[in-house]
Short mmCIF file of C-alpha atoms in Angstrom, two decimals:
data_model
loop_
_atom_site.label_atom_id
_atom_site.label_comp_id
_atom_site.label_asym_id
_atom_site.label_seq_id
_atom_site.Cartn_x
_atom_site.Cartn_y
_atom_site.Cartn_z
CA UNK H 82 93.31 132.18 119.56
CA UNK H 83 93.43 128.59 118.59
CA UNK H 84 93.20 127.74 114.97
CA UNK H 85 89.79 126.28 115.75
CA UNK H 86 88.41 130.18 116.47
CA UNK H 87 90.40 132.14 114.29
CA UNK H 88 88.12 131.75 111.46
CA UNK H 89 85.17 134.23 111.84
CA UNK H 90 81.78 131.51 111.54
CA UNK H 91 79.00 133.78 109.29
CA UNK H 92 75.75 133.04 108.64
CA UNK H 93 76.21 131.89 104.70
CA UNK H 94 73.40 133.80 103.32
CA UNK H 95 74.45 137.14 105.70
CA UNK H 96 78.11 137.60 105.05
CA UNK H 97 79.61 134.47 103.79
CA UNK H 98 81.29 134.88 100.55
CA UNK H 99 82.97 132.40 99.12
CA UNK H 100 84.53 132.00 95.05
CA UNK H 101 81.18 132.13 92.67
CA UNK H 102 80.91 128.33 91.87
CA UNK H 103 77.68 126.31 90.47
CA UNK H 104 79.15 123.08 91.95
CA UNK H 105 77.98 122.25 95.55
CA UNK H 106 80.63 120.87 98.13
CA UNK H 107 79.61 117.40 99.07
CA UNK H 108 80.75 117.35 102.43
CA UNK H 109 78.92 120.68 103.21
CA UNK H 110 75.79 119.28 101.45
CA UNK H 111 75.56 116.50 103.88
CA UNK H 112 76.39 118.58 107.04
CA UNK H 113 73.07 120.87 105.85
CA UNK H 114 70.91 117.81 104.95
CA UNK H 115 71.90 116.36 108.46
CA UNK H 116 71.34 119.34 110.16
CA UNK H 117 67.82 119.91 108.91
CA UNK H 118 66.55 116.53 110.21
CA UNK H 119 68.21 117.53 113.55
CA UNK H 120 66.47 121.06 113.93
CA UNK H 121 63.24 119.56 112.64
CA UNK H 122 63.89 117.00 115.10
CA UNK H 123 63.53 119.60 117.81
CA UNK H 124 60.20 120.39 116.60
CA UNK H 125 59.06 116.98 116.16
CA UNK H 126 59.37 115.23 119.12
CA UNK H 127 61.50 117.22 120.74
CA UNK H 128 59.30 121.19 121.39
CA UNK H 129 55.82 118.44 121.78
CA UNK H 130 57.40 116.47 124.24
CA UNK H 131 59.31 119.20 126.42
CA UNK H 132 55.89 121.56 126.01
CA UNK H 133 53.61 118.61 126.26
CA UNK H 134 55.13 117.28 130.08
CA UNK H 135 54.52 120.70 131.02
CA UNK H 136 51.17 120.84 131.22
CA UNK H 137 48.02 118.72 132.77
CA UNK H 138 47.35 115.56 131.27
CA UNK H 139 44.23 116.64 129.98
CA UNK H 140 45.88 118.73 127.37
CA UNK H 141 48.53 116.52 126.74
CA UNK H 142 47.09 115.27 123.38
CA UNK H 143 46.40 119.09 122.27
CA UNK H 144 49.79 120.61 122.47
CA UNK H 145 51.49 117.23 120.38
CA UNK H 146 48.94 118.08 117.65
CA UNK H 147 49.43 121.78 117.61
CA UNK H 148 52.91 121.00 116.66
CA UNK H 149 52.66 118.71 114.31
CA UNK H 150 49.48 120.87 112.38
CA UNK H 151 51.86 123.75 112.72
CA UNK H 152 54.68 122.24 111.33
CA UNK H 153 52.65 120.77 108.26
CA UNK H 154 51.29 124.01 107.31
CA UNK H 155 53.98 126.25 107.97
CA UNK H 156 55.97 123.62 105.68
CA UNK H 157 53.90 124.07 102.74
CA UNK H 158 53.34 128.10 102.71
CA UNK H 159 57.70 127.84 102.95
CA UNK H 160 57.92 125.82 99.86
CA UNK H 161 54.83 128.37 98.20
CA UNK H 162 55.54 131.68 99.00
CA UNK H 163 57.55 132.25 102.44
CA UNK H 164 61.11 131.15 100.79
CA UNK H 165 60.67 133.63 98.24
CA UNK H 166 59.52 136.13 100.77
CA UNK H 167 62.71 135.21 103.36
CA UNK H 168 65.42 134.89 100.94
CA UNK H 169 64.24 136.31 97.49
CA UNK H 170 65.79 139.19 95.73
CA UNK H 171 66.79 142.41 97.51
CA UNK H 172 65.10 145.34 96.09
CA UNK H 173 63.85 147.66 98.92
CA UNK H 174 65.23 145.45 101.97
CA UNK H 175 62.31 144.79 103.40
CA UNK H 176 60.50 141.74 101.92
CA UNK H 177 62.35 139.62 99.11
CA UNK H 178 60.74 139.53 95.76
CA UNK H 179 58.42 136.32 94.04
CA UNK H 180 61.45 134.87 91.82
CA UNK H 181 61.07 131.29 93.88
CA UNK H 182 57.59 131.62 94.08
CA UNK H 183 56.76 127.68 94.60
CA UNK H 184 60.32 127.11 94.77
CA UNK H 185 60.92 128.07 91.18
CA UNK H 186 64.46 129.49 89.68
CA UNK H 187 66.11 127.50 92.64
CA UNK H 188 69.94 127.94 91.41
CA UNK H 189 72.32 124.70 91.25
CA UNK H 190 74.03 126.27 94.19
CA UNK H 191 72.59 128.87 96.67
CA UNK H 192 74.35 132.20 95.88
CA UNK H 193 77.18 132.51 98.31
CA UNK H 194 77.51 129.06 99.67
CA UNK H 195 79.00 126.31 98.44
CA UNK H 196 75.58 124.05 99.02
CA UNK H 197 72.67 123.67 96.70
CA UNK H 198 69.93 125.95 96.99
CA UNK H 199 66.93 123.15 97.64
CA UNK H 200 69.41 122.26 100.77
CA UNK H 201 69.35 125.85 101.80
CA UNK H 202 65.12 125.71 101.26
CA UNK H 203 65.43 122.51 103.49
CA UNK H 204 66.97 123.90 106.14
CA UNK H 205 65.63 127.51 106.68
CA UNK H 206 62.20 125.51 106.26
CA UNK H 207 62.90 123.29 109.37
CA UNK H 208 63.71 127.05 111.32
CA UNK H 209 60.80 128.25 109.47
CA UNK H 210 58.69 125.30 111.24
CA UNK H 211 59.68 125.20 114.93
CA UNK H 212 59.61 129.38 115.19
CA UNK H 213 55.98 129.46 115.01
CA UNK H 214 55.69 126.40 116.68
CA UNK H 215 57.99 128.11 120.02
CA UNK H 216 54.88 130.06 120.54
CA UNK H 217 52.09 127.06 121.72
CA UNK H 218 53.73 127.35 125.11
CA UNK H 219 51.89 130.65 125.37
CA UNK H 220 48.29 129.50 124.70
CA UNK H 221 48.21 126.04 126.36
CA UNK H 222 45.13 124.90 127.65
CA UNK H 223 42.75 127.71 126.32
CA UNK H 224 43.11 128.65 122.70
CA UNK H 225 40.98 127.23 120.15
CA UNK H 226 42.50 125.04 117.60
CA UNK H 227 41.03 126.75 114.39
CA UNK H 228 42.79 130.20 115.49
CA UNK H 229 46.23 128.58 116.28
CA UNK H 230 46.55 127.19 112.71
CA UNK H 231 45.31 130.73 111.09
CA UNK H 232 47.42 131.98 113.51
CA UNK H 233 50.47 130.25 113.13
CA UNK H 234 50.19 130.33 109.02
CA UNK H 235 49.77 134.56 109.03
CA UNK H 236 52.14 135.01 111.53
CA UNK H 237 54.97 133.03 109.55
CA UNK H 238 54.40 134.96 106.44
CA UNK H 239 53.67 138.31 107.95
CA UNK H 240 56.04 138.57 110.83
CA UNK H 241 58.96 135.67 110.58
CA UNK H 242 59.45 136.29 106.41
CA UNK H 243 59.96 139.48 106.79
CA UNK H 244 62.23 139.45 109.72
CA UNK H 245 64.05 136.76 108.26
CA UNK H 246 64.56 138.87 104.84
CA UNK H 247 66.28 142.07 107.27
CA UNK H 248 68.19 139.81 108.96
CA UNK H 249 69.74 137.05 107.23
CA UNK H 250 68.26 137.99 103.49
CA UNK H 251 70.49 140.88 102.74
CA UNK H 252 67.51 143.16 103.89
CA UNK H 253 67.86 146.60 106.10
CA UNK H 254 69.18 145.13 109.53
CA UNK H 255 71.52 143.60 107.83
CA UNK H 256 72.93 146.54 105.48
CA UNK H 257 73.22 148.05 109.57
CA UNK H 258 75.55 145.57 110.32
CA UNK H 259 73.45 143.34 112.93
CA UNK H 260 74.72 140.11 113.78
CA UNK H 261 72.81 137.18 114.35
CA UNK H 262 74.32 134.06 113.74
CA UNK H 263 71.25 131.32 113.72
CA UNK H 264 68.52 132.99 115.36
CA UNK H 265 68.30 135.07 118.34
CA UNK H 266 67.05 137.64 117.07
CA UNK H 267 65.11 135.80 113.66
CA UNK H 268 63.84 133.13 115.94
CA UNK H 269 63.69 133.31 119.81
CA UNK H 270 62.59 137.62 119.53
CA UNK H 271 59.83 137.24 117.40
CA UNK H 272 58.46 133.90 118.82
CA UNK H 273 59.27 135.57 122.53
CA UNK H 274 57.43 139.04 122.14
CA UNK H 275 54.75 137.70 119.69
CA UNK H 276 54.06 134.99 122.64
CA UNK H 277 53.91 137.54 125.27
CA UNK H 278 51.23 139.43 123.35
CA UNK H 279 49.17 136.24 122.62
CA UNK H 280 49.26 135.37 126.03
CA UNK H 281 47.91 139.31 127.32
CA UNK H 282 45.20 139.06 124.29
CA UNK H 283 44.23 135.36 125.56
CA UNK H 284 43.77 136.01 129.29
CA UNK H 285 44.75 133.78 131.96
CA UNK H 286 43.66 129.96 132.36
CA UNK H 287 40.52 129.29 134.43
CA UNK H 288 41.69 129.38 138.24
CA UNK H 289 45.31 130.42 137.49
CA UNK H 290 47.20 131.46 139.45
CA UNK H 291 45.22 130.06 142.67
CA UNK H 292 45.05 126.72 141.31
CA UNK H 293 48.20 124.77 141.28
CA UNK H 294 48.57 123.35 137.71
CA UNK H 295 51.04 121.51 137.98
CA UNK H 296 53.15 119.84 134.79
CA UNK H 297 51.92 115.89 134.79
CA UNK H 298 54.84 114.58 133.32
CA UNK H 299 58.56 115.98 133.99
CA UNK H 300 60.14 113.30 132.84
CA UNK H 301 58.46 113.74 129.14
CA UNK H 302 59.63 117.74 129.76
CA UNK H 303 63.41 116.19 130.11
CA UNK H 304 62.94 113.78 127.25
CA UNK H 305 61.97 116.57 125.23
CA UNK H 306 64.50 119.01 126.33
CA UNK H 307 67.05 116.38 125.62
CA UNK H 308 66.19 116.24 122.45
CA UNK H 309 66.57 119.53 121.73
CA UNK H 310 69.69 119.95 123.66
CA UNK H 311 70.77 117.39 120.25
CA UNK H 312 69.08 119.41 117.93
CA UNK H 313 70.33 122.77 118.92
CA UNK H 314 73.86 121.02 117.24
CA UNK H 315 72.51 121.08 113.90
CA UNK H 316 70.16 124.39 114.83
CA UNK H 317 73.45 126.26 115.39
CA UNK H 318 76.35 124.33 114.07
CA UNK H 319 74.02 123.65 110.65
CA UNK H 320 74.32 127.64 110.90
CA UNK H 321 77.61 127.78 109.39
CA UNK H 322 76.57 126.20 105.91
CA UNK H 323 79.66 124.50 105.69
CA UNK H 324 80.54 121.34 107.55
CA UNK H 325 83.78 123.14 108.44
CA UNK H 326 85.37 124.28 111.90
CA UNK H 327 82.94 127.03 111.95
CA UNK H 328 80.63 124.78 112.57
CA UNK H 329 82.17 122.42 115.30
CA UNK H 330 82.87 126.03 117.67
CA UNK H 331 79.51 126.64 117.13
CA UNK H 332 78.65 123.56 118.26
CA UNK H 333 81.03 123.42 120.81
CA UNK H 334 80.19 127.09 122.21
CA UNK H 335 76.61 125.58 122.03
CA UNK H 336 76.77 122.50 123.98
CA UNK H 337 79.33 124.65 126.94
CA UNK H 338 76.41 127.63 127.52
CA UNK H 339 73.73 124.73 127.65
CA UNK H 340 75.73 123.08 130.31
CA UNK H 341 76.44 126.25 132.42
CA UNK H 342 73.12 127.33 131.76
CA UNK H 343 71.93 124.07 133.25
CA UNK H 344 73.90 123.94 136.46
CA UNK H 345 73.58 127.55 137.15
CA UNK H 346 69.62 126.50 137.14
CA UNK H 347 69.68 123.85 139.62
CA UNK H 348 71.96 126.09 141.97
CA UNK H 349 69.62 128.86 142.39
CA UNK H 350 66.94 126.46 142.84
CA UNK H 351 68.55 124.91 145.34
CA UNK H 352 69.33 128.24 147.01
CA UNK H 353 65.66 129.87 147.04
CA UNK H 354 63.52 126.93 147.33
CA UNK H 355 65.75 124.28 148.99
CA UNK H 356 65.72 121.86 145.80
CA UNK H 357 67.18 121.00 142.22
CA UNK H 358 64.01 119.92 139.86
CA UNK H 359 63.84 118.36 136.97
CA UNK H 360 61.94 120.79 135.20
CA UNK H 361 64.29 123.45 136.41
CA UNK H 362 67.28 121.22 135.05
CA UNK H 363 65.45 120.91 131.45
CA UNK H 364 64.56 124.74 131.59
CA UNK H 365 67.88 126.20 132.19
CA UNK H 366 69.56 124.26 129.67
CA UNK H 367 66.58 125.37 127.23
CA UNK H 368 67.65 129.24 128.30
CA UNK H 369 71.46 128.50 127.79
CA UNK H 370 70.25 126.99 124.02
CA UNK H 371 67.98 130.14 123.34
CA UNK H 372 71.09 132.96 124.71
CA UNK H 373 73.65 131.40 122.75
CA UNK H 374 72.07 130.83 119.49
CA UNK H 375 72.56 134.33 118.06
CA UNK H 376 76.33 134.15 119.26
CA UNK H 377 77.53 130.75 119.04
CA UNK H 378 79.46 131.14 115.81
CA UNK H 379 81.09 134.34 116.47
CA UNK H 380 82.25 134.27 120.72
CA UNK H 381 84.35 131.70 122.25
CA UNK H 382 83.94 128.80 124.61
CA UNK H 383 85.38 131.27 127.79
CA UNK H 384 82.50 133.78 126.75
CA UNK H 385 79.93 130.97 126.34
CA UNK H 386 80.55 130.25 129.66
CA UNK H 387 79.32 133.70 130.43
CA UNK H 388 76.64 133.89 128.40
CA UNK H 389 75.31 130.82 129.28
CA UNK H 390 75.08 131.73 133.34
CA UNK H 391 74.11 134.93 132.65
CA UNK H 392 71.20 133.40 130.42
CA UNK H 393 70.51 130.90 133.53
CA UNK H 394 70.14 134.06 135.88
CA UNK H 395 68.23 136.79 133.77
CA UNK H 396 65.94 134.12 132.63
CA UNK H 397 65.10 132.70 135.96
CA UNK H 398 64.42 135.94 137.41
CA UNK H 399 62.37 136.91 134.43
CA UNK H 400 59.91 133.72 134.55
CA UNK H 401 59.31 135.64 138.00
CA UNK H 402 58.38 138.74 136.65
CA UNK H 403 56.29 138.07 134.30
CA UNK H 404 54.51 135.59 136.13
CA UNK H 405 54.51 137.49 139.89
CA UNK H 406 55.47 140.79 138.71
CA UNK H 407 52.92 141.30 135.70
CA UNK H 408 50.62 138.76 136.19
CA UNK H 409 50.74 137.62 132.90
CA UNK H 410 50.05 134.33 131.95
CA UNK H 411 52.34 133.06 129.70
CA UNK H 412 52.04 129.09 130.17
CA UNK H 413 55.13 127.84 129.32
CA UNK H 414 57.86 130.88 129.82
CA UNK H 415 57.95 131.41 126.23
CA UNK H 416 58.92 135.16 126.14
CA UNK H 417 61.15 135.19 129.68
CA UNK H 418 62.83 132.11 128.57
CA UNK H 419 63.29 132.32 124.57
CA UNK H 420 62.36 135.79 124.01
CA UNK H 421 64.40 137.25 127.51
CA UNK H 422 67.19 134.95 126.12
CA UNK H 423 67.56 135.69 122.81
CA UNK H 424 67.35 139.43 123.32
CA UNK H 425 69.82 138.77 125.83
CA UNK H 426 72.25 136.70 123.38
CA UNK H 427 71.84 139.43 120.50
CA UNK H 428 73.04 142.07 123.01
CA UNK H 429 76.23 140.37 124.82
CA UNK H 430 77.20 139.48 121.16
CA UNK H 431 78.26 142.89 121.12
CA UNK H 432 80.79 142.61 123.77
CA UNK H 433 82.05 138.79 123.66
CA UNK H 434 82.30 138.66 119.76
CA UNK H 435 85.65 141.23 120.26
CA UNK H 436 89.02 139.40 119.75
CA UNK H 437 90.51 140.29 123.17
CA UNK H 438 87.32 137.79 124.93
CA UNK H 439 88.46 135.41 122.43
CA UNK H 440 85.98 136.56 119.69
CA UNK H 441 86.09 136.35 115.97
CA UNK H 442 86.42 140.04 115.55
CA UNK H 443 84.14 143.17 114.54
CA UNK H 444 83.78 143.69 110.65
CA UNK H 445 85.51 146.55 109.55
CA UNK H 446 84.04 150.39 110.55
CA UNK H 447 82.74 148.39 113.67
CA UNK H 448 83.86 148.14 117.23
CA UNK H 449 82.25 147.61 120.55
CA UNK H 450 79.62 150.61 120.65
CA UNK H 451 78.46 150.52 116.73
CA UNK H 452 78.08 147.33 117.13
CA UNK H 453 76.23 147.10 120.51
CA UNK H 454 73.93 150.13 118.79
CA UNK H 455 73.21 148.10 116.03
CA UNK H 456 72.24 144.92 117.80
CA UNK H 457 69.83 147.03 120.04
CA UNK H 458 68.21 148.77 117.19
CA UNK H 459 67.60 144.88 115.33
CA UNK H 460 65.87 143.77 118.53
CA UNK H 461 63.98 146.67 119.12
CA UNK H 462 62.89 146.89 115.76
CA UNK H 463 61.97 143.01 115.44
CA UNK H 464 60.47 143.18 118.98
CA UNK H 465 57.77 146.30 118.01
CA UNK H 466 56.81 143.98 114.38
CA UNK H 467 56.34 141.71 116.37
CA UNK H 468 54.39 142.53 119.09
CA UNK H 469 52.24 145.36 116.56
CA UNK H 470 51.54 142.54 113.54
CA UNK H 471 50.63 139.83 116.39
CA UNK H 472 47.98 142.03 118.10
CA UNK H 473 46.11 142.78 114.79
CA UNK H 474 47.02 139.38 113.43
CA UNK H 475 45.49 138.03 116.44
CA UNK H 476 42.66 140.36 116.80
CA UNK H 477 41.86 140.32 113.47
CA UNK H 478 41.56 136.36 113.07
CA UNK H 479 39.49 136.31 116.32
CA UNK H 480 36.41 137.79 114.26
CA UNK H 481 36.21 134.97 112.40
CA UNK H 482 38.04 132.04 114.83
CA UNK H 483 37.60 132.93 118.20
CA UNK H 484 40.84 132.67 120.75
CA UNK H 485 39.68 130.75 123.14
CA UNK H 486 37.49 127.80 124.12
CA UNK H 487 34.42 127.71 125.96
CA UNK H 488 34.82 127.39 129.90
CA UNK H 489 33.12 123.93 129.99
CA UNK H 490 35.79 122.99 127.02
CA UNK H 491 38.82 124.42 129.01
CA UNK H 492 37.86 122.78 132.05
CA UNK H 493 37.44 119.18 129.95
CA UNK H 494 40.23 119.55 128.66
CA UNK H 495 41.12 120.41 124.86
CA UNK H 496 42.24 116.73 124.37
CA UNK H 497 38.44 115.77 124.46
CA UNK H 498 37.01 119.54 124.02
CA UNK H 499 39.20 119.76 120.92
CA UNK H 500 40.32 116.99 119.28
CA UNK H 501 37.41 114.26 120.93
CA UNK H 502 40.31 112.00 121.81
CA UNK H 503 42.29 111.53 125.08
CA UNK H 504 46.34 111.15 125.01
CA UNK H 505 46.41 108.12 127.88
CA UNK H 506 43.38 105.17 128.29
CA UNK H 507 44.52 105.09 132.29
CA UNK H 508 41.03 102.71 132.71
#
């Protein structure tokens, strides 16, 4: 290996453990700071525009305002209580304790990093932000407003906090050794299965799938996935916590699956339907993104390769499945694109993060089969909290918010139905 992969890139607050020190590293300060305004970048404009394209211009409007509501309140319920929920003190390693309740106690330096810990809040906030907001490609077009922001709120303190805490907080998964270097497993598993259930609970759209709905603006859907193509840098090179070369192969191993990913779209495309779209251009590089995000510190650039046409194939097939196979109508792909490829990600990690395919190298006690059992008990286990807290999370809100709009407001259109405004004055 090359100097530039011989040093094994760790999630910071996981296994990163550098020389106690209460003075933060400059240079790794400003990576962090820059990388939070690039993965909350990917929320805001970059998830509205890339979900918004995808569906009919009646509920353009809708789906930018979900976001940004989402992101607002998921924003303040981090700084209040989900922080100290995420990344509080160990005890039982299952939810961290209240020490930073309202962001009090913060240290002068996050404890094991060399960056201060209101940086650290910064950027797990901006993850904390677009995770919820992964699942509004699931209800498009049908759910009501009201429930999406009770929703959304719950859901980040009852089933990403907690997850977040086993993973990357020093909780149980972690103590088991799973690996998951910025968010296959955190991120694109819960938002995946907890989408999938939403969209079961919510029923299909009015008409689907006899009625062709088809996306009114693809070239907003490219715009968007461009930008979070961009965003995905600081998403999983911001993942290091230092602004070091463990962050440029993440990067690096980033930008090569999204690529592969991309092409290997287009190609089957091409070969089953006779043409390369746009939308099939934006979504395999979205599927290469969501597969290599749990490996991109710890494989290298040969195995992202891999991973990222493997992503491009499993994915594709599974938008299928779910959609012809179950009949389930999950608008926007979330689960077979995010949740099929993170799962995915978490699991080749296993095999690709071994020295021999250019890998950083098990931990010690570890080796290809430990390591594979351990990533397949973490997504198991994050897939049934998940999938159990969304039901009665979703259930249980729907007593006092229903799910879903009326059928005259679904056939308006929630831009009007909704929100009483319209997203384009075409008169």
């Amino acid at each position: 290996m090359t100097a530039i992969w011989a040093t094994a890139p760790l999630h910071a607050q996981q296994v990163f453990d550098p020389a106690v020190t209460d003075v933060a590293n400059s240079g790794d300060t400003a990576w962090i700071l820059t990388s939070s305004a690039l993965v909350l970048l990917m929320t805001l404009p970059g998830l509205a525009l890339f979900y918004g394209g995808l569906v009919r211009s009646k509920n353009f409007l809708s789906v930018l305002i979900q976001c940004m509501a989402v992101a607002g309140v998921c924003s303040v319920l981090w700084i209040i209580v989900g922080y100290t929920l995420a990344f509080g003190g160990v005890s039982h390693g299952f939810l961290g304790d209240g020490f930073n309740l309202m962001l009090n106690n913060l240290g002068n330096v996050r404890e094991g990093t060399t960056i201060p810990e209101s940086s650290f809040v910064m950027f797990q906030m901006t993850f904390a932000v677009i995770t919820p907001a992964l699942m509004i490609g699931a209800w498009v077009e049908r759910a009501r407003f009201g429930w999406v922001i009770a929703f959304s709120a719950l859901w980040l303190l009852i089933v990403y906090a907690p997850v977040t805490h086993w993973v990357w907080g020093g909780g149980w998964l972690s103590n088991l050794g799973v690996l998951d270097f910025a968010g296959g497993i955190v991120v694109h598993t819960t938002a995946g299965v907890s989408a999938l259930v939403v969209a079961i609970m919510l029923g299909k759209r009015m008409g689907w799938p006899k009625t062709l709905m088809l996306p009114h603006s693809p070239a907003l859907t490219v715009v968007g996935a461009a930008m979070l193509w961009v965003g995905w840098f600081g998403f999983n090179g911001g993942s290091a916590l230092t602004a070091t070369d463990d962050a440029s192969s993440a990067i690096i191993n980033t930008h090569i699956a999204a690529s592969m990913a991309a092409v290997t779209w287009i190609l089957i495309e091409k070969l089953k339907v006779g043409k390369s779209t746009a939308i099939g251009v934006a979504t395999g590089a979205i599927a290469g993104l969501a597969t290599i995000t749990p490996a991109a510190g710890f494989v290298g650039p040969g195995a992202s390769i891999i991973i990222g046409a493997a992503a491009a194939v499993v994915c594709f097939f599974a938008v299928s499945l779910v959609k012809n196979g179950f009949k389930i109508d999950d608008s926007l792909d979330v689960f077979a694109v995010h949740g099929v490829g993170g799962i995915l990600g978490s699991l080749l990690l296993a095999l690709f993060i071994a020295e021999g395919f250019g890998g950083t190298g098990y931990d010690e006690g570890m080796a290809f089969g430990s390591q594979f059992v351990a990533q397949l008990i973490g997504v198991g286990a994050v897939a049934i909290w998940s999938a159990v807290a969304t039901a009665i999370l979703g259930l249980g809100i729907s007593f006092i918010l229903p799910m879903r709009v009326s059928e005259d407001d679904e056939r308006d259109g929630l831009d009007i139905s909704n929100h009483g405004e319209r997203a384009w004055d075409l008169d």
